[in-house]
Short mmCIF file of C-alpha atoms and ligand atoms in Angstrom, two decimals:
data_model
loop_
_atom_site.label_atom_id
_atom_site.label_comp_id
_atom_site.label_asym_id
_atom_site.label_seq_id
_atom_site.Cartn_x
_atom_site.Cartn_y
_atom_site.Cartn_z
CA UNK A 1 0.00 0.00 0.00
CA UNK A 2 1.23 3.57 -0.40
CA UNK A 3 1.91 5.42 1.92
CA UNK A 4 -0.46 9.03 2.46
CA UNK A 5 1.98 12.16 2.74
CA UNK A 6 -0.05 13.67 5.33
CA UNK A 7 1.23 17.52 6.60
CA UNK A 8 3.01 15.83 9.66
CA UNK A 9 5.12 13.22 7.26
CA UNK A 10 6.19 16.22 5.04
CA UNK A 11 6.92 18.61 8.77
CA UNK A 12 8.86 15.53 10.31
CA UNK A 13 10.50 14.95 6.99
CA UNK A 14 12.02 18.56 6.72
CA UNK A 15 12.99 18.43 10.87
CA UNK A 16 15.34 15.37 10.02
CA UNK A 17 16.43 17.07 7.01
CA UNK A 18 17.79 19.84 8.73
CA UNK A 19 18.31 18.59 12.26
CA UNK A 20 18.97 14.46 11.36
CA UNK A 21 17.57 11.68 12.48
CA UNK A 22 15.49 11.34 15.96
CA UNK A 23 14.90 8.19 18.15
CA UNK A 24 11.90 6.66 17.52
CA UNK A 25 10.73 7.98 20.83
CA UNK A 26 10.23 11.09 19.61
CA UNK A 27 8.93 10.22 16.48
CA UNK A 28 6.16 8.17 18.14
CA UNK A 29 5.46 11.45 20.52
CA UNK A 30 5.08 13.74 17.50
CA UNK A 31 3.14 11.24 15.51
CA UNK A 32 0.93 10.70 18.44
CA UNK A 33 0.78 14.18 20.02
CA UNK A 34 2.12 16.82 17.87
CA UNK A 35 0.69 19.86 18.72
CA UNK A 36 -1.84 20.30 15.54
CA UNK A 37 -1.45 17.18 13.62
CA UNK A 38 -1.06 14.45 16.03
CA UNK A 39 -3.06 11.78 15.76
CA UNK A 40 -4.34 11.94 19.22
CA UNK A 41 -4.11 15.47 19.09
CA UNK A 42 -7.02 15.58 16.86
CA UNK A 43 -8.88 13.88 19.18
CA UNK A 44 -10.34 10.61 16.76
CA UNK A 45 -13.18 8.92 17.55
CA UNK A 46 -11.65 6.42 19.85
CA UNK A 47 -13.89 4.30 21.82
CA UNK A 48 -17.50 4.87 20.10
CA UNK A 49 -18.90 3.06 17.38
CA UNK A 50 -17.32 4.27 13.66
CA UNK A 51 -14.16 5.16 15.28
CA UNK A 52 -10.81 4.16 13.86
CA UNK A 53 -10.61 1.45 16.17
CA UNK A 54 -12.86 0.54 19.47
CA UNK A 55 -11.65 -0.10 22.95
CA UNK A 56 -13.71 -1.59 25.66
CA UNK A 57 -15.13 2.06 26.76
CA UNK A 58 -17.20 1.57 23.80
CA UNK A 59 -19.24 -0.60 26.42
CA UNK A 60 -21.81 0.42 28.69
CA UNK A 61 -20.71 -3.29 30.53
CA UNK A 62 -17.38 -2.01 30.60
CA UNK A 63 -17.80 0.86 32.76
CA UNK A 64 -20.30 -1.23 34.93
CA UNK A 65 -17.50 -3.58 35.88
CA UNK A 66 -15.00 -0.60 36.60
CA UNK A 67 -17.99 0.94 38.83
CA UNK A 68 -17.79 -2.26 41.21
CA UNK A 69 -14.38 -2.01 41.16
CA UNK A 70 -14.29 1.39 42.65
CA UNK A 71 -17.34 0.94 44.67
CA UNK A 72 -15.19 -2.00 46.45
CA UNK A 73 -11.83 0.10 46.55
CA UNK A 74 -13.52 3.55 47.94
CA UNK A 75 -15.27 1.23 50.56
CA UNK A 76 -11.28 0.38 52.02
CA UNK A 77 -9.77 3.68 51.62
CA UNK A 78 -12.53 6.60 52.89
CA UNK A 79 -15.92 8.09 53.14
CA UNK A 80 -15.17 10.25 49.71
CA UNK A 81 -12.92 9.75 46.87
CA UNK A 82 -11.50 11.22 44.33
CA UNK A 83 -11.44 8.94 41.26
CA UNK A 84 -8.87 10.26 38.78
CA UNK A 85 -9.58 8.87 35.50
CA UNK A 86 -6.31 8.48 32.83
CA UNK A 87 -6.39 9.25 29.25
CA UNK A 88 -10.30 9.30 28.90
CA UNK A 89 -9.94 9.64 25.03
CA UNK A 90 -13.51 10.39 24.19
CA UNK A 91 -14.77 10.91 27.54
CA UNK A 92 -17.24 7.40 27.07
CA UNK A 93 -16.23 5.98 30.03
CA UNK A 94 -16.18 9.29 32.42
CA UNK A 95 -20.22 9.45 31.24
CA UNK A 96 -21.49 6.63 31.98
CA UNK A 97 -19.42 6.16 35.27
CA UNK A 98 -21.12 9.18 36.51
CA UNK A 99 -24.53 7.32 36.06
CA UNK A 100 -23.18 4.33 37.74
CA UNK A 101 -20.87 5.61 40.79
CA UNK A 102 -23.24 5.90 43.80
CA UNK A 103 -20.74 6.82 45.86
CA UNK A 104 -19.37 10.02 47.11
CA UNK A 105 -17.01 11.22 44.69
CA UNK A 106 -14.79 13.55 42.60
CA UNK A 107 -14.33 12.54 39.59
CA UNK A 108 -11.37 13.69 36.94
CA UNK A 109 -9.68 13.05 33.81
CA UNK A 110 -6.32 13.28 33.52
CA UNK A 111 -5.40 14.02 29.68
CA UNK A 112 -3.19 15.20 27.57
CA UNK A 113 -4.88 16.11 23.97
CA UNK A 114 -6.18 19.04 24.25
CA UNK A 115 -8.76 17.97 21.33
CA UNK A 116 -10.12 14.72 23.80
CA UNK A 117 -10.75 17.33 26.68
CA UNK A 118 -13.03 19.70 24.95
CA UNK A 119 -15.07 16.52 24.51
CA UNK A 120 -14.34 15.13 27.65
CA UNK A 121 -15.76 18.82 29.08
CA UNK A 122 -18.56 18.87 26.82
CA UNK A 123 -19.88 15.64 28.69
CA UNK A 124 -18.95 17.15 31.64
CA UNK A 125 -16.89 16.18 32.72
CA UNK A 126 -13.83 17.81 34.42
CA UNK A 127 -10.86 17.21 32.16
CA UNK A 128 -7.07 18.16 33.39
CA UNK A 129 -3.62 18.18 31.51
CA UNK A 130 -1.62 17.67 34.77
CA UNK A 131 -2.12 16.58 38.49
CA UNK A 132 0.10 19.12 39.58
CA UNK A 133 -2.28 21.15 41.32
CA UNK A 134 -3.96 18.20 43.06
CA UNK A 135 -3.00 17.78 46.80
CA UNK A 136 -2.66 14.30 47.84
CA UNK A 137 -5.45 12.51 48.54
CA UNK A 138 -7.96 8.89 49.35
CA UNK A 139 -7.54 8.35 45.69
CA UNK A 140 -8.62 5.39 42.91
CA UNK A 141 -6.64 5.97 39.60
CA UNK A 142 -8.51 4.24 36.60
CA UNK A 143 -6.66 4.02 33.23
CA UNK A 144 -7.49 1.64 30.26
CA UNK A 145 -5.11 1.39 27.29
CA UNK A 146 -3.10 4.66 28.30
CA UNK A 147 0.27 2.54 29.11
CA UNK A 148 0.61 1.01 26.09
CA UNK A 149 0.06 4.76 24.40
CA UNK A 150 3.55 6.14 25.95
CA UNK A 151 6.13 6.71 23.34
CA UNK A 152 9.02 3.78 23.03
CA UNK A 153 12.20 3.75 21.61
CA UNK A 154 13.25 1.21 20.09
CA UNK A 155 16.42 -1.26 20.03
CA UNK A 156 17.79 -3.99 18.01
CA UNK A 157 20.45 -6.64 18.82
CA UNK A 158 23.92 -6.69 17.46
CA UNK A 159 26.05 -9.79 17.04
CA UNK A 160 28.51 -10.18 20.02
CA UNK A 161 25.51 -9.12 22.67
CA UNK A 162 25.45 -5.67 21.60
CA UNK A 163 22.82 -3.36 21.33
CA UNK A 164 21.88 -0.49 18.87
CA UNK A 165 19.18 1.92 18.57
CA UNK A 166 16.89 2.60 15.82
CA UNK A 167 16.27 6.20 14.47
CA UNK A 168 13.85 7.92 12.28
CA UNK A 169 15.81 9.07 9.19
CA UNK A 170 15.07 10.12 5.42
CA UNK A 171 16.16 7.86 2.63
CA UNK A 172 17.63 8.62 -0.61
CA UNK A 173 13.73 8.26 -2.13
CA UNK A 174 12.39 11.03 0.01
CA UNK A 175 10.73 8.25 2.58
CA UNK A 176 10.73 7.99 6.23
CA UNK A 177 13.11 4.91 6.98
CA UNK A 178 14.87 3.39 10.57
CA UNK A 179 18.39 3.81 10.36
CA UNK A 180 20.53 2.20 13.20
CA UNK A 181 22.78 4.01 15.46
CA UNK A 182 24.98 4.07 18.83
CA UNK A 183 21.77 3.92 21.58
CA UNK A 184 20.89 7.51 22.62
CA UNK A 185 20.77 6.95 26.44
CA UNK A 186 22.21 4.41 28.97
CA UNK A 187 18.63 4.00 30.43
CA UNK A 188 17.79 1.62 27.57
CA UNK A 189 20.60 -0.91 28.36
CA UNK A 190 19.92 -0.33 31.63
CA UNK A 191 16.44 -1.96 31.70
CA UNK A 192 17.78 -4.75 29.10
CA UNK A 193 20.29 -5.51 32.26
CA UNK A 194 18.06 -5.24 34.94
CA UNK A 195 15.18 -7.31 33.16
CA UNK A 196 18.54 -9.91 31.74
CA UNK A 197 16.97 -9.44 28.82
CA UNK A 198 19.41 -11.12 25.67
CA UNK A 199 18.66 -9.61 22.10
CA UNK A 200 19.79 -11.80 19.28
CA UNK A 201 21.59 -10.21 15.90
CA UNK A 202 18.67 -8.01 14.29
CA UNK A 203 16.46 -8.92 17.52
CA UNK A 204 13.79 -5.78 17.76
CA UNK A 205 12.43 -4.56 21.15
CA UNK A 206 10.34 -1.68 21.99
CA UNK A 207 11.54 0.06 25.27
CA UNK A 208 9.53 2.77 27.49
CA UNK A 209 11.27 4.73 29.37
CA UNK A 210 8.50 7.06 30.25
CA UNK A 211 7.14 4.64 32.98
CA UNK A 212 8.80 5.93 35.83
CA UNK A 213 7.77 9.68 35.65
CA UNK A 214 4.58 9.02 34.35
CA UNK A 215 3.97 6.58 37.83
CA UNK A 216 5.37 8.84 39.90
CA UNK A 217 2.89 11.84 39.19
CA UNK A 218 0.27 9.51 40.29
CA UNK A 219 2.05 7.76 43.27
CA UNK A 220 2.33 11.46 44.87
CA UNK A 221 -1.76 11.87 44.46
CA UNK A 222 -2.79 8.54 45.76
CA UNK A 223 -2.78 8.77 49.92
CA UNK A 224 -4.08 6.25 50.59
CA UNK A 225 -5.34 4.63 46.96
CA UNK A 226 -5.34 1.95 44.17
CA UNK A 227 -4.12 2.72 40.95
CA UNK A 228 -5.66 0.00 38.18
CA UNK A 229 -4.42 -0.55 34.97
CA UNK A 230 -6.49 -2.21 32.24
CA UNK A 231 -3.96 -2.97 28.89
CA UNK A 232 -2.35 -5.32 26.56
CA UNK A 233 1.01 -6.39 27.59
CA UNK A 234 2.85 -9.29 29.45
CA UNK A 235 6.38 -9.59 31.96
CA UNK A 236 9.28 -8.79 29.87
CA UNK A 237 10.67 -12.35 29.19
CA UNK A 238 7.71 -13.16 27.11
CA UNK A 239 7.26 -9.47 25.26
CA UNK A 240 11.21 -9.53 24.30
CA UNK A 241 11.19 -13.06 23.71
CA UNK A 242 12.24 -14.88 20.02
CA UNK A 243 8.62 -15.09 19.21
CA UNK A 244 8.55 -11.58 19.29
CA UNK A 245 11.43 -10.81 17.74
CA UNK A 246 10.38 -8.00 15.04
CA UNK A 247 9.04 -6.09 18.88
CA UNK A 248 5.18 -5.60 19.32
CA UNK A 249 4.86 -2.15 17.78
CA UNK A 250 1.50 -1.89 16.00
CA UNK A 251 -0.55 0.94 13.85
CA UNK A 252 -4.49 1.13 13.29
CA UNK A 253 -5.53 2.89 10.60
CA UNK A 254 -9.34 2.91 9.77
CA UNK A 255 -9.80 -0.05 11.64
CA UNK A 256 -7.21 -2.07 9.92
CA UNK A 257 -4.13 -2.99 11.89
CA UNK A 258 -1.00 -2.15 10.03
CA UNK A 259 2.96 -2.44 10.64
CA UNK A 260 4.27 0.46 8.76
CA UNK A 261 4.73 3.07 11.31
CA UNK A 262 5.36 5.80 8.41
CA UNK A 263 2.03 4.43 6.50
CA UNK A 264 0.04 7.63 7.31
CA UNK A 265 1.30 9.80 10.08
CA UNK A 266 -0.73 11.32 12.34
CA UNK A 267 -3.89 9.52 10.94
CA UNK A 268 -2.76 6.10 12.73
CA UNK A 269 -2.80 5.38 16.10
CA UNK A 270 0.51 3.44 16.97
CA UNK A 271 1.15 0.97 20.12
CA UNK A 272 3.18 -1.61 21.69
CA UNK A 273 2.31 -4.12 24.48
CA UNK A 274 3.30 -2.93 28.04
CA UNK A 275 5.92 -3.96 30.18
CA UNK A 276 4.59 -5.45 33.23
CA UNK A 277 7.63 -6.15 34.44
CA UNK A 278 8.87 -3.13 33.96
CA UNK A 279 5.98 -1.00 35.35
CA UNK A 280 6.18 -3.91 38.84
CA UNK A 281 9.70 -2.47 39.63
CA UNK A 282 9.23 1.16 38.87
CA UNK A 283 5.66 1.52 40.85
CA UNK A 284 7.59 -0.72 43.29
CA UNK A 285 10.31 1.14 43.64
CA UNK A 286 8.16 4.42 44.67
CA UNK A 287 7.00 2.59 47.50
CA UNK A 288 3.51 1.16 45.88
CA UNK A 289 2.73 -2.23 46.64
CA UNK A 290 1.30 -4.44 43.90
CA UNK A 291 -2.29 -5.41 44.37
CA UNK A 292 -2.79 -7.89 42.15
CA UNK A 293 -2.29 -9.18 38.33
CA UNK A 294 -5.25 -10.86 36.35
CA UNK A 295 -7.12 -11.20 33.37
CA UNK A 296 -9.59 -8.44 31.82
CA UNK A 297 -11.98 -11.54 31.74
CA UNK A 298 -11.57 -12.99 35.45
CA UNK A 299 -11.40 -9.40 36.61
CA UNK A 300 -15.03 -8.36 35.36
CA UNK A 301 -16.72 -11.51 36.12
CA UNK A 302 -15.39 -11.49 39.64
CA UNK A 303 -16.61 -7.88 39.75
CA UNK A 304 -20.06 -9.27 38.88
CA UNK A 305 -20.51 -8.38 35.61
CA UNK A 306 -22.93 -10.82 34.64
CA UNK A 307 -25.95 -8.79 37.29
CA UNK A 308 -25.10 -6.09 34.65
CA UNK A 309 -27.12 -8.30 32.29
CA UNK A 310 -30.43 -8.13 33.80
CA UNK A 311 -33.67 -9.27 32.52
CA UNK A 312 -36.36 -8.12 30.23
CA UNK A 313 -36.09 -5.77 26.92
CA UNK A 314 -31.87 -5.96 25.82
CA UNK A 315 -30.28 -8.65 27.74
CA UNK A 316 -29.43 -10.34 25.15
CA UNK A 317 -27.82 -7.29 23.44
CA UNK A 318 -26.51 -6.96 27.39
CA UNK A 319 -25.14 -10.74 27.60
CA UNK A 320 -23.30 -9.91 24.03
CA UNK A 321 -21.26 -6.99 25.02
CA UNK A 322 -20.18 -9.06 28.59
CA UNK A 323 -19.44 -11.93 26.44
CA UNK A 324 -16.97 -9.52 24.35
CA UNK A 325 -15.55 -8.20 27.24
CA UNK A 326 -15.03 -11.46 29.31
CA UNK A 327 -14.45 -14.63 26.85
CA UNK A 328 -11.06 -15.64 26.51
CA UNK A 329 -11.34 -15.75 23.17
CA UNK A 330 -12.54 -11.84 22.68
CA UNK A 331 -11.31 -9.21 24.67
CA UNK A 332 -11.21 -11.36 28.48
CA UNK A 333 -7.86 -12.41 27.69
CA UNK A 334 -6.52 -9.84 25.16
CA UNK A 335 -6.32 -7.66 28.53
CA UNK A 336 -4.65 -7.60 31.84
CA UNK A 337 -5.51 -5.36 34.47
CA UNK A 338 -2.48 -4.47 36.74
CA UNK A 339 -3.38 -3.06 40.31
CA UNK A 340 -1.15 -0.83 42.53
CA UNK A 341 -2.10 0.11 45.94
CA UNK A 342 -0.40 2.10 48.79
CA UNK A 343 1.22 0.68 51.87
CA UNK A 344 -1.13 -1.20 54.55
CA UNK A 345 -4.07 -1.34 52.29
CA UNK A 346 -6.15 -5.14 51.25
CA UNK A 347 -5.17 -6.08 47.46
CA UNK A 348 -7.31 -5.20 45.13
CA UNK A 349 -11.08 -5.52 43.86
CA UNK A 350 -12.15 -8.10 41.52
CA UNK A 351 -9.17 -10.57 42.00
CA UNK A 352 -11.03 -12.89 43.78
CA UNK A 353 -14.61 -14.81 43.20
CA UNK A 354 -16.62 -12.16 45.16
C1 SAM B 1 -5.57 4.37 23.39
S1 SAM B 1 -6.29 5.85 23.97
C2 SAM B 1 -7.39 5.19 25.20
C3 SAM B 1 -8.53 6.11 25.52
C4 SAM B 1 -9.54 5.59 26.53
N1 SAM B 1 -8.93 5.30 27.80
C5 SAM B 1 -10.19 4.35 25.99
O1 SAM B 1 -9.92 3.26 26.48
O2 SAM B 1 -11.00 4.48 25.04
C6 SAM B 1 -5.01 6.58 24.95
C7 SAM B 1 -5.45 7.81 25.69
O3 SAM B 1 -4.43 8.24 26.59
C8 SAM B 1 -4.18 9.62 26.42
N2 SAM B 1 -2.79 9.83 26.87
C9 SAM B 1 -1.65 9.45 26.26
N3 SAM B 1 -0.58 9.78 27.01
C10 SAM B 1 -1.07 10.33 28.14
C11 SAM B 1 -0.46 10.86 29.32
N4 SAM B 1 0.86 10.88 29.47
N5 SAM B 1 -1.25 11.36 30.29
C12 SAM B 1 -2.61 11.34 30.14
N6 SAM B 1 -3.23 10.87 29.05
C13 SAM B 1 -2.48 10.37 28.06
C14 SAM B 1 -4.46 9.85 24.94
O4 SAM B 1 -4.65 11.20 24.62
C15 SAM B 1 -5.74 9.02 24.79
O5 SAM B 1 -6.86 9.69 25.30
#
């Protein structure tokens, strides 16, 4: 297929021209958030039916299951929360939680596209682009498919154990093309050490470094609190093992997945799957205790999904989106949800048959 020249291509193209190449890192962060054309930036219908792709917010089940979850976790941690809500793309989820959240609460979205919080605010909800003016707090931090949305750079093994680094460059043909260099900081063989992670010759892995400052903004706001995780990803001797040896970086465009990162920038959405491990010994290391690892699927039917069914006029339209969100072989095992909590607190909701 062949490739669209979209405006940011052609801007990214002339940057490398006359500054050279970048990591991939920053690539991904323009592609993804450039200040006009970024494809989050421009705030795509994520989430709701017709969008480029759907994610389980789509789901009025969904945010049923999440409700329980926070019910349970406000019940061990105060009278009145403050739920802080992570990337809420579209602001689906943030609407119908209000409906279902009988509890005292504040509720907030923490977001970075400015185009996702004017919709966020227009179903009012109340949409922030930091949590640096939050004092700490009983807090419960919610955040579905936002990890695996953090910029990687990526790495490729050498023969002899060594490691490069791949950069966005400009090829003779005028194209966007990875060009491999001497790595760009010590922090990515770093993590390769500390997870003993081996690459093979020409052995591609996708490495976020973002994970500890993005945990640590929330670890300051949570006193005492849970901080759940809902995402795609696995401990980093299966993600950087030989099976996945081309890495786990992935486009969507129009619905379609796609592997060309340069396919049609800005217009694609681009991930990778998480580090678990990774994100275990950084939240770990700021003194949060994990709460608990599990399946999307065993998570939301412990939660007591199913009573979201009902009876009457739609349960069977009902039973069809918990089905999606809880069979292994849908979305119940495509997702893991990945629960933090602070010192001296139960684990987590939803781990357990309730
Ligand atoms: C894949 S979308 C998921 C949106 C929504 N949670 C859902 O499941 O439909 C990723 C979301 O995270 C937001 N995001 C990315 N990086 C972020 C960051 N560092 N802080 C807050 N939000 C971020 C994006 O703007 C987008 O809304």
């Amino acid at each position: 297929m062949k490739r669209v020249n979209t405006e940011l291509a052609v801007l990214l193209k002339e940057k490398i021209r006359s500054e050279g190449p970048m990591t991939f890192r920053d690539f991904m962060s323009l592609a993804l958030f450039h200040e006009i054309y970024g494809f989050y930036t421009q705030a795509p219908a994520i989430g709701s039916s017709g969008g480029p792709f759907d994610t389980s917010t789509k789901f009025t089940a969904f945010a049923f299951g999440v409700a329980q979850a926070i019910t349970q976790a406000a019940k061990k941690i105060g009278d009145s929360v403050r739920v802080v809500e992570l990337g809420g793309g579209t602001g689906q989820l943030g609407s119908y939680m209000t409906s279902f959240l009988s509890i005292p609460h504040e509720y907030v979205v923490l977001e970075t596209s400015p185009g996702f919080r004017k919709k966020q605010v227009k179903k009012g909800l109340k949409s922030i682009d930091t949590l640096n003016g939050l004092e700490p707090a009983p807090t419960i931090v919610f955040g579905n498919e936002v990890l695996d949305a953090l910029p990687v750079h990526r790495v490729m093994g050498l023969a002899n154990e060594e490691v490069c680094e791949l950069f966005v460059d400009v090829d003779g043909d005028g194209e966007l093309c990875e060009q491999p260099g001497d790595v760009s900081t010590p922090k990515l063989l770093q993590r390769l050490q500390d997870e003993d992670i081996h690459l093979g010759r020409g052995h591609i892995a996708e490495l976020c470094l973002e994970i500890p400052s993005f945990l640590q903004q929330l670890e300051r706001v949570v006193n005492p609190g849970y901080i759940i995780f809902v995402d795609y990803g696995d401990k980093a001797s299966n993600i950087y093992s030989y099976h996945h040896r081309n890495g786990t970086l992935r486009s969507y465009y129009q619905q379609q997945q796609i592997h060309d990162p340069f396919f049609a920038i800005g217009q694609q959405d681009m991930t990778a799957d998480v580090d678990f491990t990774a994100v275990i010994s950084e939240a770990t290391a700021l003194g949060l205790e994990l709460a608990g690892c599990t399946s999307q699927g065993a998570w939301l039917t412990h939660l007591g999904i199913q009573n979201y069914v009902g009876k009457g006029n739609g349960s069977a339209s009902r039973q069809k989106e918990v089905d999606l969100l809880t069979k292994e072989a849908r979305l119940g095992s495509a997702f893991d949800v990945l629960m933090f909590k602070t010192h001296g607190l139960p684990d987590g909701p939803g781990l357990n048959p309730g």
